[in-house]
CSV table of C-alpha atoms and ligand atoms in Angstrom, one decimal:
chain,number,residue,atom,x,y,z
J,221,UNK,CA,13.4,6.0,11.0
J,222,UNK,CA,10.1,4.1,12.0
J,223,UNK,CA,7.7,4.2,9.6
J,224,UNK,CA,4.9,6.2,11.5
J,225,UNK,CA,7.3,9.1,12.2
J,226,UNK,CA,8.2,9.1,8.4
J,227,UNK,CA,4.0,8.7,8.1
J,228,UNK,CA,4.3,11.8,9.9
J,229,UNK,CA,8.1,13.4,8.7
J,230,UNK,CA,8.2,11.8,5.5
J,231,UNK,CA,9.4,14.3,3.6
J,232,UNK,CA,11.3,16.8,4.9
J,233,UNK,CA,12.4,19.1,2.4
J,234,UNK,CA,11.2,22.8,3.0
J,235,UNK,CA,9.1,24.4,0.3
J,236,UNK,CA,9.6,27.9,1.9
J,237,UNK,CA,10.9,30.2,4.4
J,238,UNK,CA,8.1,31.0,6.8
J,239,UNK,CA,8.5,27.9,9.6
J,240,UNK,CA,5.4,26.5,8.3
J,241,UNK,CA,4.6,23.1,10.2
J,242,UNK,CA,2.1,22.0,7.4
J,243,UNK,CA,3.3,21.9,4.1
J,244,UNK,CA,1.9,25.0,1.9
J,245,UNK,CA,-0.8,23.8,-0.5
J,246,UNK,CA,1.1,25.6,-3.8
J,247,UNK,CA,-2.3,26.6,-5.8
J,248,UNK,CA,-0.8,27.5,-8.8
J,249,UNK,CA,-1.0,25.8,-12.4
J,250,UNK,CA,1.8,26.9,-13.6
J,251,UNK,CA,5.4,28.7,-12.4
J,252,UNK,CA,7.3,31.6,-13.5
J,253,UNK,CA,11.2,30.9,-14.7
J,254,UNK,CA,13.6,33.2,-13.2
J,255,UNK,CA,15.6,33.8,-16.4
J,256,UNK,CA,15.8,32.5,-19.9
J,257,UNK,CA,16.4,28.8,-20.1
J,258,UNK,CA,16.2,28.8,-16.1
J,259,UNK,CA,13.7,26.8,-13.9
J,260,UNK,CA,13.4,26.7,-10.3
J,261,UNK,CA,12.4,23.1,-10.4
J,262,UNK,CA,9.0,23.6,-11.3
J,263,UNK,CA,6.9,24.8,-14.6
J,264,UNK,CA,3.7,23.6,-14.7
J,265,UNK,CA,1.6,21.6,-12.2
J,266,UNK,CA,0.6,18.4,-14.8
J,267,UNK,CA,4.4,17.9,-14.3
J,268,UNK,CA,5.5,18.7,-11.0
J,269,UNK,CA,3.8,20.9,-8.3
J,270,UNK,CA,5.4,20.8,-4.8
J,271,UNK,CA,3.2,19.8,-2.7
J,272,UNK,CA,1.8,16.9,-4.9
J,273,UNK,CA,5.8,16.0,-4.8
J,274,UNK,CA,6.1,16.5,-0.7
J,275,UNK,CA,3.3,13.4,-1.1
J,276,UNK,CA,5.0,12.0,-3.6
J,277,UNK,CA,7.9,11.4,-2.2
J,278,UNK,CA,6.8,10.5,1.5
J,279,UNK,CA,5.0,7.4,-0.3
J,280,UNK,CA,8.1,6.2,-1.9
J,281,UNK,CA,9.7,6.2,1.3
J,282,UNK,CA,7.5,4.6,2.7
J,283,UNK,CA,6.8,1.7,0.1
J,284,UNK,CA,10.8,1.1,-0.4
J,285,UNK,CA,10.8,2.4,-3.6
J,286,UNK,CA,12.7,5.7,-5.6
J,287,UNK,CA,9.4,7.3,-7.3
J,288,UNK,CA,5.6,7.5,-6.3
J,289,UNK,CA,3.1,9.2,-8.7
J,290,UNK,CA,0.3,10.6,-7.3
J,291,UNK,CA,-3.0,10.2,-9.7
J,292,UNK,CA,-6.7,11.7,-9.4
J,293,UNK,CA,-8.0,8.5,-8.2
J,294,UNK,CA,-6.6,4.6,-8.0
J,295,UNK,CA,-8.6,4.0,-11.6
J,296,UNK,CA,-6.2,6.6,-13.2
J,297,UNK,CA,-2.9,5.3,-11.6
J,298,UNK,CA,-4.1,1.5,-12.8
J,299,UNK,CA,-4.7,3.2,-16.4
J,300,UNK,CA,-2.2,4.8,-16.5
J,301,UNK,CA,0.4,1.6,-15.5
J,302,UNK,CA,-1.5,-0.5,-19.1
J,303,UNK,CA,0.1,2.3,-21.2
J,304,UNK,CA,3.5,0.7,-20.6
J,305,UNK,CA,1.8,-2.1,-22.6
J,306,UNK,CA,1.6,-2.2,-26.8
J,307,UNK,CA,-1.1,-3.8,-28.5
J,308,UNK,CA,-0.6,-7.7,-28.6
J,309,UNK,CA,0.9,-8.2,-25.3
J,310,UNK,CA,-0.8,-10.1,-22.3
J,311,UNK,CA,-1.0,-9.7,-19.0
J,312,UNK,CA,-1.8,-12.6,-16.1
J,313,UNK,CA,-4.2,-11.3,-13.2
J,314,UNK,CA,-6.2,-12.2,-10.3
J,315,UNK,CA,-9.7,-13.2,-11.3
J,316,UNK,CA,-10.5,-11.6,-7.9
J,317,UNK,CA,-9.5,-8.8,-8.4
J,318,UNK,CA,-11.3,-5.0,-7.5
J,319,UNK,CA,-14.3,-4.6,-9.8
J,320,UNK,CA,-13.4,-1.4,-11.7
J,321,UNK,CA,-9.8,-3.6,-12.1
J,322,UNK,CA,-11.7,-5.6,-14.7
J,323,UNK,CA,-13.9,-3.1,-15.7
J,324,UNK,CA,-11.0,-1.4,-17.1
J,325,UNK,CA,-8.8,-4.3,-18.3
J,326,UNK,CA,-12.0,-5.8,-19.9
J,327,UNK,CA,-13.2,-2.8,-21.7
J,328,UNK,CA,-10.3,-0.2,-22.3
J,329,UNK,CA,-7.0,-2.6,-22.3
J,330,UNK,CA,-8.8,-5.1,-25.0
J,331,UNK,CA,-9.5,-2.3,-27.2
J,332,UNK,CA,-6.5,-1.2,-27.4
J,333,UNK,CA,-5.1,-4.5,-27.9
J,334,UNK,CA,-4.0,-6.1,-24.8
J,335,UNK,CA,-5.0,-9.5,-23.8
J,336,UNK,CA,-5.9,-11.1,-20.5
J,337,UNK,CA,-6.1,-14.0,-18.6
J,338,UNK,CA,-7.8,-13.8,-15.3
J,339,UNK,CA,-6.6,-16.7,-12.9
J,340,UNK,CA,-6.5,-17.6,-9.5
J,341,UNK,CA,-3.3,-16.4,-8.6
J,342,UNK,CA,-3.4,-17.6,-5.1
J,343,UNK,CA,-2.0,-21.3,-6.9
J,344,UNK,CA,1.6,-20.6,-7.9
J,345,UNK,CA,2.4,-23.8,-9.3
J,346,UNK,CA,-0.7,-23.4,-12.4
J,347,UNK,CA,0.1,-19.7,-12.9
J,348,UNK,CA,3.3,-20.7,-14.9
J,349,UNK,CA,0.8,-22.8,-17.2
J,350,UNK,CA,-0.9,-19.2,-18.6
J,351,UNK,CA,2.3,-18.0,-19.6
J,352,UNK,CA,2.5,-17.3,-23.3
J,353,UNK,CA,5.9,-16.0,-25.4
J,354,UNK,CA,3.8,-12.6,-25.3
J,355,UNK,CA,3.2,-12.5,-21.6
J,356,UNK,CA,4.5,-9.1,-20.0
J,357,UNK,CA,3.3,-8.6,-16.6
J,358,UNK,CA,1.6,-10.3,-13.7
J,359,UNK,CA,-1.1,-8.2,-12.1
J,360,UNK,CA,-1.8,-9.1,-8.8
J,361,UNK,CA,-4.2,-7.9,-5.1
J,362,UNK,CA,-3.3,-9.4,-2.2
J,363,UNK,CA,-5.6,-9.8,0.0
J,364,UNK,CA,-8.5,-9.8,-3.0
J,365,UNK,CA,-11.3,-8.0,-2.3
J,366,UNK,CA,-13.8,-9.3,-1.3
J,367,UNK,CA,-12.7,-12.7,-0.6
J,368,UNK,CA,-9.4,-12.1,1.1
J,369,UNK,CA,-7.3,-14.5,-1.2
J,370,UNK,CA,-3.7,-14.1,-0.4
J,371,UNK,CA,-1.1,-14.6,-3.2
J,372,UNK,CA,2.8,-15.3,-2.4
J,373,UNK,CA,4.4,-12.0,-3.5
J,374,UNK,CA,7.9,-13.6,-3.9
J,375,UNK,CA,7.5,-16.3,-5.5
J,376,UNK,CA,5.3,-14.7,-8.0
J,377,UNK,CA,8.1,-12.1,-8.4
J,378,UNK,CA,10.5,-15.5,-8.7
J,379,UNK,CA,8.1,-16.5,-11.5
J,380,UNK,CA,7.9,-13.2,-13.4
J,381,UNK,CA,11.7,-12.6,-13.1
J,382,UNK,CA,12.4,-16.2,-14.3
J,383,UNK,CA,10.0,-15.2,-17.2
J,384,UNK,CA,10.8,-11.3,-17.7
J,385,UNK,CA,7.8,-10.4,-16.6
J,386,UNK,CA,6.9,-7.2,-14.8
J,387,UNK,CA,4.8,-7.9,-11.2
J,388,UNK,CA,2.1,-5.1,-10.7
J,389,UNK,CA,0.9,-5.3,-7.0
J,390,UNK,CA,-1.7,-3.4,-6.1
J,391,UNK,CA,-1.7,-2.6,-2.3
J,392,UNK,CA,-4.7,-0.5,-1.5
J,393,UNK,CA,-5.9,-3.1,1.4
J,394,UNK,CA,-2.5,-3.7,3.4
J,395,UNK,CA,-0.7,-0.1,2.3
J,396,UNK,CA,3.2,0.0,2.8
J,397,UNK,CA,2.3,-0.1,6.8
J,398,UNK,CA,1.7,-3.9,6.5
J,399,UNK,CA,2.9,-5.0,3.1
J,400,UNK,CA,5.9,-4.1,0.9
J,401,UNK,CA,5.3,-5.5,-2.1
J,402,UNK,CA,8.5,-4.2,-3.5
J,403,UNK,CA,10.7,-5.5,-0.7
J,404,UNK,CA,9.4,-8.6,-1.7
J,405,UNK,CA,10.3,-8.7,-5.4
J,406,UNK,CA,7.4,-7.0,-7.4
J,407,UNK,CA,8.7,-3.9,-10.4
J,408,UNK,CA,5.0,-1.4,-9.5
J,409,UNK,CA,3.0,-1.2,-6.7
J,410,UNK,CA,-0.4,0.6,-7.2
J,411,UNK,CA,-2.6,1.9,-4.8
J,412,UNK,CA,-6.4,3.6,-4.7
J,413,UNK,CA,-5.2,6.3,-2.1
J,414,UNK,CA,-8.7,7.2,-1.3
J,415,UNK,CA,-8.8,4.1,0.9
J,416,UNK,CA,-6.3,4.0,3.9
J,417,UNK,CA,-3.8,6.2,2.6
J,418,UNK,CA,-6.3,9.6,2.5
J,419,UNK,CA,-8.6,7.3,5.3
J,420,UNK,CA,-11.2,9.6,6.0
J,421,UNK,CA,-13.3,9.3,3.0
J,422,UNK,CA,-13.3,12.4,1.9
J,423,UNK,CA,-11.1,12.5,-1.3
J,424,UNK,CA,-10.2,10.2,-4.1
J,425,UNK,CA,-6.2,9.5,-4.9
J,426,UNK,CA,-4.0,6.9,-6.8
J,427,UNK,CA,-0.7,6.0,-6.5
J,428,UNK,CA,1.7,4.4,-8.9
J,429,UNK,CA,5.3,3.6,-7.0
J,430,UNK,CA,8.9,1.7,-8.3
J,431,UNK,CA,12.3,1.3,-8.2
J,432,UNK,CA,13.9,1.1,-10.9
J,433,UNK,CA,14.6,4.1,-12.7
J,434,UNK,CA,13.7,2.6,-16.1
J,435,UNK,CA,10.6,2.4,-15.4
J,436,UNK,CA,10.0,5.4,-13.5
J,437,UNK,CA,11.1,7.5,-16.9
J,438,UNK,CA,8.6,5.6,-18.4
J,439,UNK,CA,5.8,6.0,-16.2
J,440,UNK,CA,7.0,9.8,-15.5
J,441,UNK,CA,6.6,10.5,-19.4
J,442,UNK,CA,3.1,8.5,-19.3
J,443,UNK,CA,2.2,10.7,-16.5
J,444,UNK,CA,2.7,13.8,-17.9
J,445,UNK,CA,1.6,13.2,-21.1
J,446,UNK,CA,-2.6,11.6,-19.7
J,447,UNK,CA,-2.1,14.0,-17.0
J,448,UNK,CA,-4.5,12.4,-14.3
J,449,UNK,CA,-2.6,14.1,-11.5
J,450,UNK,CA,-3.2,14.8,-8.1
J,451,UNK,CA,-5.0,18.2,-7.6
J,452,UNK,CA,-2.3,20.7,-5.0
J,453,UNK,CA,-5.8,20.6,-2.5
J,454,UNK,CA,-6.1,16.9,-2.7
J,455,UNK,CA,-2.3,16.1,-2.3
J,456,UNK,CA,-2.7,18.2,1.0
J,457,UNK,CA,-5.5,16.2,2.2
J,458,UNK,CA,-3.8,12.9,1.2
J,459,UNK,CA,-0.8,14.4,3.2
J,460,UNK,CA,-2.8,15.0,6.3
J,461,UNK,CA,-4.3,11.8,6.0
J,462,UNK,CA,-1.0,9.8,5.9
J,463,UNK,CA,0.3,11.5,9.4
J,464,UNK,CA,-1.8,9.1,11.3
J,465,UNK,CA,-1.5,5.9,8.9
J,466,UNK,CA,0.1,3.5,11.1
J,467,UNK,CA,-2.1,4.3,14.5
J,468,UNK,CA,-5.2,4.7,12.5
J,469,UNK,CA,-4.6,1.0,10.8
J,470,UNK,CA,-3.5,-0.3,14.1
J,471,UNK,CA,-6.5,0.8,16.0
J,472,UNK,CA,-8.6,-0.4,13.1
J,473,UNK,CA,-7.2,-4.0,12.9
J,474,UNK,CA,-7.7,-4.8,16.5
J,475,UNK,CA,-11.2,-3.6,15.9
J,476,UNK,CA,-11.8,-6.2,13.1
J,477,UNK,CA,-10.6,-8.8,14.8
J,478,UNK,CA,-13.1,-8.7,17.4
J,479,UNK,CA,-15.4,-7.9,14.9
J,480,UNK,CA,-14.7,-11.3,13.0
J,481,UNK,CA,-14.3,-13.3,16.3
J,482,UNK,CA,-17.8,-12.1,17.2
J,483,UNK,CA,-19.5,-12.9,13.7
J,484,UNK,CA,-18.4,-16.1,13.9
J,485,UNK,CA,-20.2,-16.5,16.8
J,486,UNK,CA,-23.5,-15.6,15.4
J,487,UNK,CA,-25.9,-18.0,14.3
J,488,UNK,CA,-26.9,-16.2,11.2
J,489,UNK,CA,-23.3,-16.1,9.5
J,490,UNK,CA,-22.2,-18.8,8.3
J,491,UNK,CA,-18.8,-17.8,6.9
J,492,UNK,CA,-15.9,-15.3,7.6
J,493,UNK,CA,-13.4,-14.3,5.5
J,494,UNK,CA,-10.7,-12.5,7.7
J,495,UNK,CA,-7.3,-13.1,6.9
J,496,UNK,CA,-6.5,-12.1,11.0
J,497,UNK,CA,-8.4,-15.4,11.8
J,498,UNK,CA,-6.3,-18.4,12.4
J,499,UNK,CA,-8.8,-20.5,10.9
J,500,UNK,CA,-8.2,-18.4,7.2
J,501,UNK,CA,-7.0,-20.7,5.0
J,502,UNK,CA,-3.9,-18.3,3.9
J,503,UNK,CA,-3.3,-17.3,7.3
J,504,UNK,CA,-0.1,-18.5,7.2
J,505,UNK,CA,1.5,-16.8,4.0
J,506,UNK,CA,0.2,-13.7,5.2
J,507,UNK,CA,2.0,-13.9,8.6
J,508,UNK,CA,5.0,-14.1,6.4
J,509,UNK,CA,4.5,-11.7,4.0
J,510,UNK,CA,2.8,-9.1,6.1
J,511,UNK,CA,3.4,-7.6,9.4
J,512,UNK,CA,-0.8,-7.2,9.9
J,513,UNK,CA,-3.9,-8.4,8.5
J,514,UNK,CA,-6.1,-5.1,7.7
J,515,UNK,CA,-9.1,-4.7,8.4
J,516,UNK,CA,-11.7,-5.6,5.9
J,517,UNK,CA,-14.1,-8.1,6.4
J,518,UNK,CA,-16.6,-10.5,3.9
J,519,UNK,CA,-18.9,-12.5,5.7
J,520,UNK,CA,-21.9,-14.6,4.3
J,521,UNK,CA,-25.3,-14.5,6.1
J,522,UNK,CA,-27.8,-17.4,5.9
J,523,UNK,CA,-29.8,-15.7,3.6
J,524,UNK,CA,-30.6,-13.6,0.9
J,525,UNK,CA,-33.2,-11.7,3.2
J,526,UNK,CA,-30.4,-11.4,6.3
J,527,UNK,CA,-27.9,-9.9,4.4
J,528,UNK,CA,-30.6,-7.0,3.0
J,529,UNK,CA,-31.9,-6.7,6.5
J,530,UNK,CA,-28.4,-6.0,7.8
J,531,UNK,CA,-27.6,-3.4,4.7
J,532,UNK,CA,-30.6,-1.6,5.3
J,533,UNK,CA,-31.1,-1.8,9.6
J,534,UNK,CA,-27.2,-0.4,10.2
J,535,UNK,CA,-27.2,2.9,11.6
J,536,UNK,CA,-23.9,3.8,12.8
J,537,UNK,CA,-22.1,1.7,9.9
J,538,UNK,CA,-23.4,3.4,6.6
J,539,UNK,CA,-24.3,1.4,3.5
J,540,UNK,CA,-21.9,2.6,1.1
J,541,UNK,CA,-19.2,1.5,-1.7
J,542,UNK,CA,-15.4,2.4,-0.3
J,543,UNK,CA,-13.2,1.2,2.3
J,544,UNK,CA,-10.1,2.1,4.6
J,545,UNK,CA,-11.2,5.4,6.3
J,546,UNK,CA,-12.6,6.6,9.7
J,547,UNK,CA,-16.0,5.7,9.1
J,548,UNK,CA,-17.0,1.8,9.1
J,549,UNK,CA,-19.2,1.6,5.3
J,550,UNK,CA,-20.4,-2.0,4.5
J,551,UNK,CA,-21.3,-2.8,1.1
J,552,UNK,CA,-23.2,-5.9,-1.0
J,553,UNK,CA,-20.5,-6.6,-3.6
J,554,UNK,CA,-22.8,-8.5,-5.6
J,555,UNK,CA,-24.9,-5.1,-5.9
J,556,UNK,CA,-21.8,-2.8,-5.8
J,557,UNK,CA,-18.3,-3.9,-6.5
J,558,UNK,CA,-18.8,-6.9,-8.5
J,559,UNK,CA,-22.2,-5.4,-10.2
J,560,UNK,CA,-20.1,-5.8,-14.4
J,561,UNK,CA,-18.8,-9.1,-12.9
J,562,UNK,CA,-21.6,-12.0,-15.1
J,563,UNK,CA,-23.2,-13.9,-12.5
J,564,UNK,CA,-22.3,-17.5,-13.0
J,565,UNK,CA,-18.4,-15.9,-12.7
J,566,UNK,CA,-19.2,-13.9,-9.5
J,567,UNK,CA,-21.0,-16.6,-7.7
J,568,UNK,CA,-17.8,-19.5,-8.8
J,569,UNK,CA,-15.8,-17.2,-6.7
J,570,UNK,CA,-18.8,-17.3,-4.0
J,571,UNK,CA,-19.5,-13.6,-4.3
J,572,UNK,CA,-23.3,-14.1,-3.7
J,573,UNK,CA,-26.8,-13.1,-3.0
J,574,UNK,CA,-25.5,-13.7,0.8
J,575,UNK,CA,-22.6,-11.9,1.0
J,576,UNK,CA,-21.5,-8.7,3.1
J,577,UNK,CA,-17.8,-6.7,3.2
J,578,UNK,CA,-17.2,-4.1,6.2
J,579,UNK,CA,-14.9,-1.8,6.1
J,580,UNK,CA,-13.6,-1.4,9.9
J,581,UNK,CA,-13.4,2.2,10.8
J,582,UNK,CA,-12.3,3.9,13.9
J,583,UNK,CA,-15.8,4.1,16.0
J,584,UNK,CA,-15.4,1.8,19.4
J,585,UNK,CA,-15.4,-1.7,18.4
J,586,UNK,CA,-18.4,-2.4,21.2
J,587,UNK,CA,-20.7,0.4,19.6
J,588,UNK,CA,-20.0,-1.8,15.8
J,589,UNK,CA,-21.3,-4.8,17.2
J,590,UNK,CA,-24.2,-3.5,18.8
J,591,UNK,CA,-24.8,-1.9,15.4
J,592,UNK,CA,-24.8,-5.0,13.8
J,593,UNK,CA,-26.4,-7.1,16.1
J,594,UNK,CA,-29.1,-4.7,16.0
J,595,UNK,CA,-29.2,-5.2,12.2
J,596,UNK,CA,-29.6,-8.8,12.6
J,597,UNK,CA,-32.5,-9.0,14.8
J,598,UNK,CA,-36.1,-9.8,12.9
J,599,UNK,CA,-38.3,-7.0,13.6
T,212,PLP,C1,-11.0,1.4,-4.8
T,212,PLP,C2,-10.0,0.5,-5.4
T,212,PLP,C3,-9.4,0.8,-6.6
T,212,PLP,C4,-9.8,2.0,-7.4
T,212,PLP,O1,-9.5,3.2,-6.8
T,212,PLP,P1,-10.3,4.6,-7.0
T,212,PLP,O2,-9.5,5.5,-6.1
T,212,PLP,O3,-11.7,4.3,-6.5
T,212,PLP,O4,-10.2,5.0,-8.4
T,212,PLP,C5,-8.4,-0.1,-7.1
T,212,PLP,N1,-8.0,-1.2,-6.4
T,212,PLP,C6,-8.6,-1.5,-5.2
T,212,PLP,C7,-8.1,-2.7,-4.5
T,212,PLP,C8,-9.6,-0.6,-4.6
T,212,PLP,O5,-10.1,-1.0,-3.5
């Protein structure tokens, strides 16, 4: 089956008996047994609710993989993921990774005993030099956000199996439409489903997704036990939202590329990080790794006072933090994202006073431009 009818069939287990086309949003925290001893399947909604698992398992079809659990929000699925870890062991990530990423590593995982080193992950060959005897995963976004660094899924996941580690992808910016991280080797794929998965910016979701069925008892008990789980209203929402995942990311990638073509043509940006651009220095691995390029977009502005103009003279693209849905949001990450991130760290990995992400969304690609060349011009 093609991936935008499973977007749209996914799952097609029937939760009742009435013909409902739309799958019933089961409000209920907690289900009555039908006899002593007996369950119909479900008990209580922290563990399993049916229309969280009608979402559930429509993502793990559609990321390749055998379990999906759906959390509150892509922080919860990430935290949730460290509990597989004890105190002592260490973990190799991006050091351009989502803010909150590090936030979270830095300030929870450390406390509770787990050690990281943040590397660029993007250069396989040094990665195998920050491997240590107590090394247990490999955490990696590709692209990073927001400077769109690629990393070779399979040969990191020909790294960590050579070394036993786990490979944690987290696929928020490509989604299973354009990247299967686990068709490519990695044990977890992660995902902030508010972004493209939900896409219209109206409700926060995580995912956590595998194969192996190891791990998913694991991360089953884990999930249970925190209970960050999906809300029966939001799993609907995310369920709507995933119908129209592979036109809405289509239509949304052809709009970013003429988006990045025409920044590049404008004298006051003098860099743009798209990984659709020939001219992207990964261009190549993502063509073979990923059948499309997304559509988020960094650029860097001449100056300090161009990139504040922009933020504040935008009218139909709104100045807000989030990506992935219907309505195009541009953000400062310096400001937003990358705000815990020290400075001198932030601006190694050029994440400056001059630099600008869009989010594409799904308004006319001709209207966008005007908007921004609008926000360009000096008063
Ligand atoms: C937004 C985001 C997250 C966090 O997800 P929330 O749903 O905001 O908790 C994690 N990773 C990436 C790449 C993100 O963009």
């Amino acid at each position: 089956m093609d991936f935008s009818t499973l977007c749209v069939h996914g799952n097609d287990c029937k939760y009742d008996n009435t013909g409902s086309v739309s799958v019933p949003i089961f409000q209920s925290a907690t289900f009555s047994h039908p006899g002593v001893g007996l369950s119909t399947g479900y008990d209580y909604s922290r563990l399993q609710n049916p229309t969280r698992e009608h979402l559930e398992k429509t993502l793990a079809k559609l990321e390749n993989g055998t379990d999906a659990m759906a959390f509150s929000s892509g922080m919860a699925a990430i935290a949730a993921v460290m509990e597989l870890f004890r105190p002592d062991s260490h973990i190799i990530a991006s050091d351009d990774l989502y803010g909150g990423s590090i936030r979270l590593f830095r300030n929870i995982s450390e406390k509770n005993g787990i050690s990281f080193s943040l590397v660029n992950t993007t250069d396989i060959a040094k990665l195998e030099s920050h491997i240590r005897p107590e090394t247990k995963a490999l955490f990696i976004e590709t692209p990073t956000n927001p400077m769109m660094h690629v990393t070779d899924i399979a040969e990191s996941a020909r790294l960590a199996k050579s070394h036993d580690l786990l490979l944690i992808v987290d696929n928020t910016f490509l989604t299973p439409y354009y990247q299967k991280p686990l068709d490519l080797g990695a044990d977890i794929v992660v995902h902030s489903g508010t972004k493209y998965l939900g896409g219209h910016n109206d409700t926060l979701a995580g995912f956590v997704v595998v194969k192996e069925s190891e791990l998913s008892e694991k991360l089953r008990f884990i999930y249970k036990t925190i209970g960050a789980c999906l809300s029966p209203f939001d799993s609907w929402l995310i369920i709507r939202g995933l119908k129209t995942l592979a036109v809405r990311m289509d239509r949304q990638q052809e709009s970013a590329m003429k988006i990045s073509r025409w920044l590049m043509s404008h004298e006051k940006v003098k860099a743009v990080h798209y990984v659709g651009l020939p001219s992207h220095p990964d261009y190549e691995i993502s063509r073979k790794q990923t059948t499309g390029f997304g559509s988020m977009i960094s650029f860097e502005t001449d100056s300090e006072e161009t990139a504040k103009q922009v933020l504040s003279k935008v009218s139909i693209i709104q100045y807000a933090e989030s990506l992935g849905g219907t309505e195009s949001l541009i953000t400062y990450p310096m400001l937003q994202t990358h705000a815990d991130v020290p400075r001198e760290e932030r601006e190694a990995k050029g994440i400056n006073e001059r630099l600008l992400r869009l989010s594409v969304g799904l308004e006319h690609p001709d209207d966008l431009i005007l908007d921004l060349s609008r926000a360009f011009e000096e008063e």
